[in-house]
Tab-separated table of C-alpha atoms in Angstrom:
chain	number	residue	atom	x	y	z
H	1	MET	CA	0.095	0.167	0.020
H	2	MET	CA	2.778	2.501	0.913
H	3	LYS	CA	4.579	1.671	-2.205
H	4	ASP	CA	1.592	2.589	-4.157
H	5	VAL	CA	1.344	5.762	-2.570
H	6	LEU	CA	4.913	6.856	-3.146
H	7	LYS	CA	4.137	5.792	-6.862
H	8	ARG	CA	1.652	8.056	-7.342
H	9	VAL	CA	3.676	11.024	-5.233
H	10	LEU	CA	6.554	10.476	-7.655
H	11	ARG	CA	4.406	10.525	-10.549
H	12	CYS	CA	2.574	13.357	-9.440
H	13	SER	CA	5.782	15.354	-8.871
H	14	LEU	CA	6.952	14.379	-12.276
H	15	LEU	CA	3.613	15.451	-14.083
H	16	CYS	CA	4.073	18.805	-11.982
H	17	GLY	CA	7.684	19.361	-13.241
H	18	ILE	CA	6.899	18.867	-16.873
H	19	ILE	CA	3.729	21.279	-16.694
H	20	VAL	CA	6.261	23.841	-14.976
H	21	LEU	CA	8.841	23.509	-17.621
H	22	GLY	CA	5.984	23.790	-20.229
H	23	ILE	CA	4.872	27.108	-18.647
H	24	LEU	CA	8.397	28.536	-18.380
H	25	ALA	CA	8.974	27.616	-22.220
H	26	ILE	CA	5.584	29.260	-23.205
H	27	ARG	CA	6.562	32.139	-21.320
H	28	THR	CA	10.073	32.301	-23.064
H	29	GLU	CA	8.490	32.171	-26.261
H	30	ALA	CA	5.996	35.008	-25.156
H	31	VAL	CA	8.892	37.312	-24.232
H	32	GLN	CA	10.615	36.712	-27.355
H	33	ALA	CA	7.540	37.540	-29.450
H	34	ALA	CA	6.901	40.821	-27.409
H	35	THR	CA	10.208	41.919	-28.488
H	36	THR	CA	10.396	44.814	-30.882
H	37	LYS	CA	13.224	44.222	-33.505
H	38	TYR	CA	14.722	46.653	-35.543
H	39	VAL	CA	16.584	45.815	-38.784
H	40	ALA	CA	18.908	47.999	-40.759
H	41	ALA	CA	18.137	48.800	-44.808
H	42	ASN	CA	21.145	48.610	-47.121
H	43	THR	CA	21.826	49.404	-50.671
H	44	VAL	CA	22.601	46.066	-52.023
H	45	SER	CA	19.010	44.180	-51.346
H	46	TYR	CA	15.731	44.275	-49.376
H	47	THR	CA	16.181	43.572	-45.853
H	48	THR	CA	13.057	41.683	-43.848
H	49	VAL	CA	11.485	41.897	-40.687
H	50	GLY	CA	8.238	40.491	-40.446
H	51	SER	CA	5.842	40.839	-43.396
H	52	ALA	CA	7.944	44.199	-44.045
H	53	LYS	CA	11.088	44.989	-46.300
H	54	ILE	CA	13.411	47.884	-46.569
H	55	LYS	CA	15.838	48.969	-48.754
H	56	ILE	CA	18.107	52.283	-49.642
H	57	LYS	CA	18.891	53.373	-53.280
H	58	TYR	CA	21.384	56.119	-54.516
H	59	ILE	CA	18.955	58.015	-56.835
H	60	SER	CA	20.984	60.889	-58.481
H	61	SER	CA	22.885	64.179	-57.241
H	62	ASN	CA	23.428	63.132	-53.886
H	63	LYS	CA	19.835	61.996	-53.225
H	64	TYR	CA	18.945	58.662	-51.487
H	65	ARG	CA	15.527	57.002	-51.438
H	66	ILE	CA	14.228	54.712	-48.867
H	67	TYR	CA	11.858	51.728	-49.924
H	68	PHE	CA	9.606	50.109	-47.704
H	69	LYS	CA	7.376	47.012	-48.926
H	70	LYS	CA	4.474	45.926	-47.000
H	71	ASN	CA	1.207	44.031	-47.938
H	72	ASP	CA	2.028	44.263	-51.705
H	73	GLU	CA	2.241	48.298	-51.221
H	74	THR	CA	5.667	50.312	-51.912
H	75	TYR	CA	6.283	53.372	-49.957
H	76	LYS	CA	9.067	55.688	-50.846
H	77	LYS	CA	10.906	58.810	-48.974
H	78	THR	CA	13.302	60.725	-50.768
H	79	VAL	CA	16.351	62.087	-48.902
H	80	SER	CA	18.927	65.007	-49.807
H	81	GLY	CA	22.324	63.303	-48.637
H	82	GLN	CA	23.598	59.621	-47.524
H	83	VAL	CA	21.227	58.206	-45.249
H	84	SER	CA	20.729	55.349	-43.060
H	85	ALA	CA	17.575	53.622	-41.732
H	86	VAL	CA	16.139	50.956	-39.442
H	87	THR	CA	12.384	49.531	-39.298
H	88	ASN	CA	10.322	47.205	-36.752
H	89	GLY	CA	8.196	46.523	-39.700
H	90	SER	CA	5.748	49.399	-39.460
H	91	THR	CA	7.852	52.342	-38.410
H	92	VAL	CA	10.892	53.813	-39.943
H	93	TYR	CA	13.766	55.692	-38.146
H	94	PHE	CA	16.321	57.430	-40.394
H	95	LYS	CA	18.832	59.918	-40.342
H	96	LYS	CA	21.418	61.481	-42.809
H	97	VAL	CA	25.017	59.989	-42.121
H	98	TYR	CA	26.364	63.564	-41.538
H	99	SER	CA	23.416	65.160	-39.496
H	100	SER	CA	22.697	64.543	-36.092
H	101	ALA	CA	18.853	64.642	-36.663
H	102	LEU	CA	16.886	61.669	-36.086
H	103	TYR	CA	13.319	61.335	-38.004
H	104	LYS	CA	10.390	58.905	-37.477
H	105	TRP	CA	8.464	57.979	-40.724
H	106	ASN	CA	5.240	56.423	-40.927
H	107	PRO	CA	5.045	54.992	-44.511
H	108	VAL	CA	1.708	53.969	-44.310
H	109	LYS	CA	0.263	57.114	-42.926
H	110	GLY	CA	2.860	59.438	-44.989
H	111	THR	CA	3.934	61.223	-41.803
H	112	THR	CA	7.353	62.140	-40.851
H	113	SER	CA	8.701	63.959	-37.742
H	114	LYS	CA	12.051	64.748	-35.786
H	115	VAL	CA	12.253	62.608	-32.813
H	116	GLY	CA	15.708	63.888	-31.485
H	117	THR	CA	19.337	64.008	-32.046
H	118	VAL	CA	22.032	61.322	-32.323
H	119	LYS	CA	25.818	61.647	-31.797
H	120	THR	CA	27.399	62.344	-35.294
H	121	GLY	CA	30.595	64.417	-35.388
H	122	ASP	CA	32.531	65.164	-38.209
H	123	TYR	CA	32.887	61.844	-39.563
H	124	GLY	CA	29.293	60.524	-39.370
H	125	SER	CA	27.064	57.997	-37.906
H	126	SER	CA	24.837	55.345	-39.276
H	127	LEU	CA	21.696	53.431	-37.831
H	128	THR	CA	22.642	49.474	-37.527
H	129	GLY	CA	19.637	48.096	-35.681
H	130	GLY	CA	17.545	48.194	-32.524
H	131	VAL	CA	15.551	46.429	-29.596
H	132	ASN	CA	12.376	47.789	-28.157
H	133	LYS	CA	13.177	51.484	-27.448
H	134	MET	CA	17.127	51.447	-27.999
H	135	LEU	CA	18.532	52.009	-31.407
H	136	TYR	CA	21.957	51.063	-32.224
H	137	PHE	CA	24.301	53.031	-34.524
H	138	SER	CA	28.020	52.936	-35.392
H	139	TYR	CA	29.739	56.250	-34.867
H	140	SER	CA	32.835	57.081	-36.871
H	141	THR	CA	35.829	58.398	-34.864
H	142	PRO	CA	38.302	60.972	-36.423
H	143	GLU	CA	40.833	57.812	-36.742
H	144	SER	CA	38.194	56.223	-39.126
H	145	GLU	CA	39.845	58.228	-42.019
H	146	TYR	CA	42.771	56.213	-41.774
H	147	THR	CA	41.244	52.950	-40.637
H	148	ALA	CA	37.954	51.023	-40.720
H	149	ALA	CA	38.155	49.883	-37.348
H	150	ALA	CA	37.940	53.304	-35.665
H	151	VAL	CA	34.214	52.644	-35.408
H	152	ASP	CA	32.546	52.962	-32.086
H	153	LEU	CA	28.981	51.455	-31.270
H	154	TYR	CA	26.397	53.596	-29.648
H	155	ARG	CA	22.984	53.213	-28.588
H	156	TYR	CA	20.040	56.174	-28.652
H	157	SER	CA	17.347	55.530	-26.136
H	158	LEU	CA	13.872	56.581	-27.683
H	159	SER	CA	12.822	56.953	-24.142
H	160	THR	CA	15.422	59.358	-22.672
H	161	LYS	CA	16.320	60.834	-25.908
H	162	LYS	CA	20.136	60.204	-25.262
H	163	SER	CA	23.205	58.632	-26.851
H	164	SER	CA	25.552	56.328	-24.886
H	165	LYS	CA	28.618	54.158	-25.922
H	166	VAL	CA	28.179	50.604	-25.711
H	167	LYS	CA	31.729	49.831	-26.796
H	168	SER	CA	34.739	51.211	-28.373
H	169	GLY	CA	35.804	49.740	-31.907
H	170	ALA	CA	32.986	47.632	-32.611
H	171	TYR	CA	29.828	46.888	-34.540
H	172	PHE	CA	26.232	45.697	-33.827
H	173	GLU	CA	25.929	42.474	-35.790
H	174	GLY	CA	22.323	41.553	-35.306
H	175	SER	CA	19.954	40.768	-32.205
H	176	TYR	CA	17.519	37.914	-31.148
H	177	GLY	CA	15.088	38.829	-28.169
H	178	SER	CA	16.670	41.190	-25.840
H	179	ARG	CA	20.290	40.486	-26.666
H	180	ILE	CA	22.636	41.890	-29.252
H	181	VAL	CA	25.615	40.154	-30.716
H	182	VAL	CA	28.495	42.445	-30.968
H	183	GLU	CA	31.771	42.144	-33.251
H	184	ASN	CA	34.842	44.123	-33.178
H	185	SER	CA	35.628	46.417	-35.707
H	186	ARG	CA	37.948	45.011	-38.388
H	187	GLY	CA	40.625	47.352	-39.901
H	188	ASP	CA	42.177	44.460	-42.297
H	189	VAL	CA	42.050	40.677	-42.854
H	190	SER	CA	42.597	39.808	-39.353
H	191	PRO	CA	40.243	37.939	-36.925
H	192	VAL	CA	38.422	39.895	-34.252
H	193	ALA	CA	36.393	39.108	-30.987
H	194	LEU	CA	32.410	38.308	-30.926
H	195	TYR	CA	30.615	39.198	-27.906
H	196	LEU	CA	27.148	38.856	-26.508
H	197	TYR	CA	25.501	41.920	-24.983
H	198	ASN	CA	22.142	42.687	-23.176
H	199	ASN	CA	19.910	45.369	-24.148
H	200	SER	CA	21.038	47.600	-21.206
H	201	GLY	CA	24.592	47.850	-22.671
H	202	LYS	CA	26.512	45.330	-20.467
H	203	LYS	CA	28.528	42.393	-21.807
H	204	ILE	CA	27.211	39.045	-21.245
H	205	LYS	CA	30.048	36.874	-22.466
H	206	THR	CA	33.081	36.800	-25.073
H	207	ILE	CA	31.638	34.142	-27.541
H	208	THR	CA	35.189	33.716	-29.070
H	209	SER	CA	38.373	35.950	-29.050
H	210	LYS	CA	39.171	35.292	-32.719
H	211	GLU	CA	36.769	34.899	-35.511
H	212	PHE	CA	35.415	35.704	-39.261
H	213	GLY	CA	32.264	35.862	-40.953
H	214	ALA	CA	29.806	36.304	-38.109
H	215	THR	CA	26.269	36.194	-39.182
H	216	VAL	CA	23.083	36.394	-37.249
H	217	SER	CA	20.016	34.178	-38.426
H	218	GLY	CA	17.211	33.555	-36.066
H	219	LYS	CA	18.420	32.793	-32.491
H	220	TYR	CA	21.948	31.706	-33.523
H	221	VAL	CA	25.155	33.557	-34.584
H	222	TYR	CA	27.194	31.731	-36.804
H	223	TYR	CA	30.935	32.247	-37.087
H	224	ALA	CA	34.167	30.692	-38.219
H	225	LYS	CA	36.385	30.304	-34.971
H	226	VAL	CA	40.150	30.483	-35.649
H	227	THR	CA	42.014	27.498	-34.110
H	228	ALA	CA	45.523	27.840	-35.446
H	229	THR	CA	47.548	30.477	-37.246
H	230	ASN	CA	50.502	30.176	-39.707
H	231	ILE	CA	51.576	33.477	-40.876
H	232	TYR	CA	53.837	32.131	-43.654
H	233	SER	CA	50.961	30.633	-45.467
H	234	SER	CA	48.824	32.290	-48.081
H	235	SER	CA	45.828	30.868	-46.159
H	236	PRO	CA	47.173	31.462	-42.699
H	237	TYR	CA	44.150	30.936	-40.395
H	238	THR	CA	42.751	27.226	-39.530
H	239	VAL	CA	39.007	27.816	-38.502
H	240	LYS	CA	36.165	25.462	-37.573
H	241	PHE	CA	32.503	26.279	-38.098
H	242	MET	CA	30.283	26.899	-35.151
H	243	LYS	CA	27.193	28.414	-33.877
H	244	CYS	CA	26.190	30.277	-30.770
H	245	ASN	CA	22.434	30.549	-29.089
H	246	ILE	CA	22.037	33.897	-28.497
H	247	SER	CA	19.385	32.944	-25.764
H	248	THR	CA	21.660	30.849	-23.829
H	249	GLY	CA	25.229	31.677	-24.870
H	250	ASN	CA	26.011	27.908	-25.381
H	251	THR	CA	28.079	27.138	-28.535
H	252	LYS	CA	28.464	24.213	-30.669
H	253	THR	CA	30.723	22.855	-33.791
H	254	ILE	CA	28.219	22.548	-36.821
H	255	CYS	CA	30.887	21.144	-38.959
H	256	SER	CA	33.949	18.748	-37.822
H	257	THR	CA	36.108	19.569	-40.734
H	258	SER	CA	38.541	22.641	-40.283
H	259	VAL	CA	39.673	24.620	-43.161
H	260	ALA	CA	42.508	26.898	-43.988
H	261	VAL	CA	41.611	30.276	-45.140
H	262	MET	CA	42.778	33.984	-45.454
H	263	SER	CA	39.609	35.322	-44.325
H	264	VAL	CA	35.833	34.278	-44.217
H	265	TYR	CA	33.081	36.191	-45.608
H	266	LYS	CA	29.776	34.472	-44.373
H	267	VAL	CA	29.012	31.595	-42.394
H	268	THR	CA	25.544	29.849	-42.270
H	269	SER	CA	23.991	26.703	-40.644
H	270	LYS	CA	24.609	24.827	-44.111
H	271	TYR	CA	27.547	26.529	-45.736
H	272	ALA	CA	30.201	28.890	-45.542
H	273	ILE	CA	32.053	31.534	-47.855
H	274	PHE	CA	35.574	32.409	-47.594
H	275	TRP	CA	39.152	33.326	-49.270
H	276	LYS	CA	41.503	30.412	-49.622
H	277	ASP	CA	43.906	33.336	-50.592
H	278	GLY	CA	43.845	37.087	-51.861
H	279	SER	CA	42.002	36.174	-55.025
H	280	SER	CA	40.375	32.617	-54.935
H	281	CYS	CA	36.649	32.705	-53.045
H	282	TYR	CA	35.033	29.624	-52.560
H	283	LYS	CA	31.662	28.131	-50.928
H	284	TYR	CA	32.295	25.322	-48.642
H	285	THR	CA	29.088	23.098	-47.852
H	286	TYR	CA	29.428	21.181	-44.597
H	287	SER	CA	27.093	17.941	-45.369
H	288	THR	CA	29.033	17.045	-48.709
H	289	GLY	CA	32.406	18.910	-47.766
H	290	LYS	CA	32.343	20.331	-51.475
H	291	LEU	CA	34.278	23.163	-52.552
H	292	THR	CA	32.965	25.485	-55.324
H	293	GLU	CA	34.417	28.841	-56.741
H	294	TYR	CA	32.127	31.566	-55.747
H	295	THR	CA	31.623	35.230	-56.919
H	296	ILE	CA	30.500	37.856	-54.271
């Protein structure tokens, strides 16, 4: 009789534990779903967030146009001067690279208003992403005239209307939930460090101290971790392809084969694109080990 009672208690405890874990998972999903994510526009192709797309195109005579697509409709905003922009799928924030004024554009309603000023300086700053009420931007320091690495990562609070530095010599690489991926600025083809930060501007962890090709997709950041260096080789860096779960910070190898490269352009869940030397670019597929020439 006592054994039956104990069995019932254990089953009940196990069932309660499963229910609790399920509730926690649902809450986690709800938190992620409730996070507002901003993606940056570029001049090469459309960037997607939800059902919306955004792109910037040079028109003529120093005029640029922001294209916003949603529900089969295309909305346009022409700006005089080089411009950067981010969107959460409904609202677009934009600024001229060499102007401190930050604007809010509602494409559907056709309204534009100034919302504040962003740290800019003589060498410009560009919006690169955002999470909730925080927009991130790259600020070019005076040294940026001599090296691409002289770019600092800042954030702008839509609530307080103030800018603050996140990290010197760094870029906003992407985000998932309330966490952001930060990569050190790259001045040449050397590997750099990769980090996880929270949306309060605090570092959570260093993902790796030497990497190439970091790419954020969904809840993961994919990257090529440098495991060995031979400066006398035309392919001086030996790398292995990794992924880091942005929510947990856990890392995992996604390809058991290491590859010798000069630099890596992009790492994804299924393939990587890299330069073997100064001229040869290849696409490497993990599942087959196949190496094919690639044109960027």
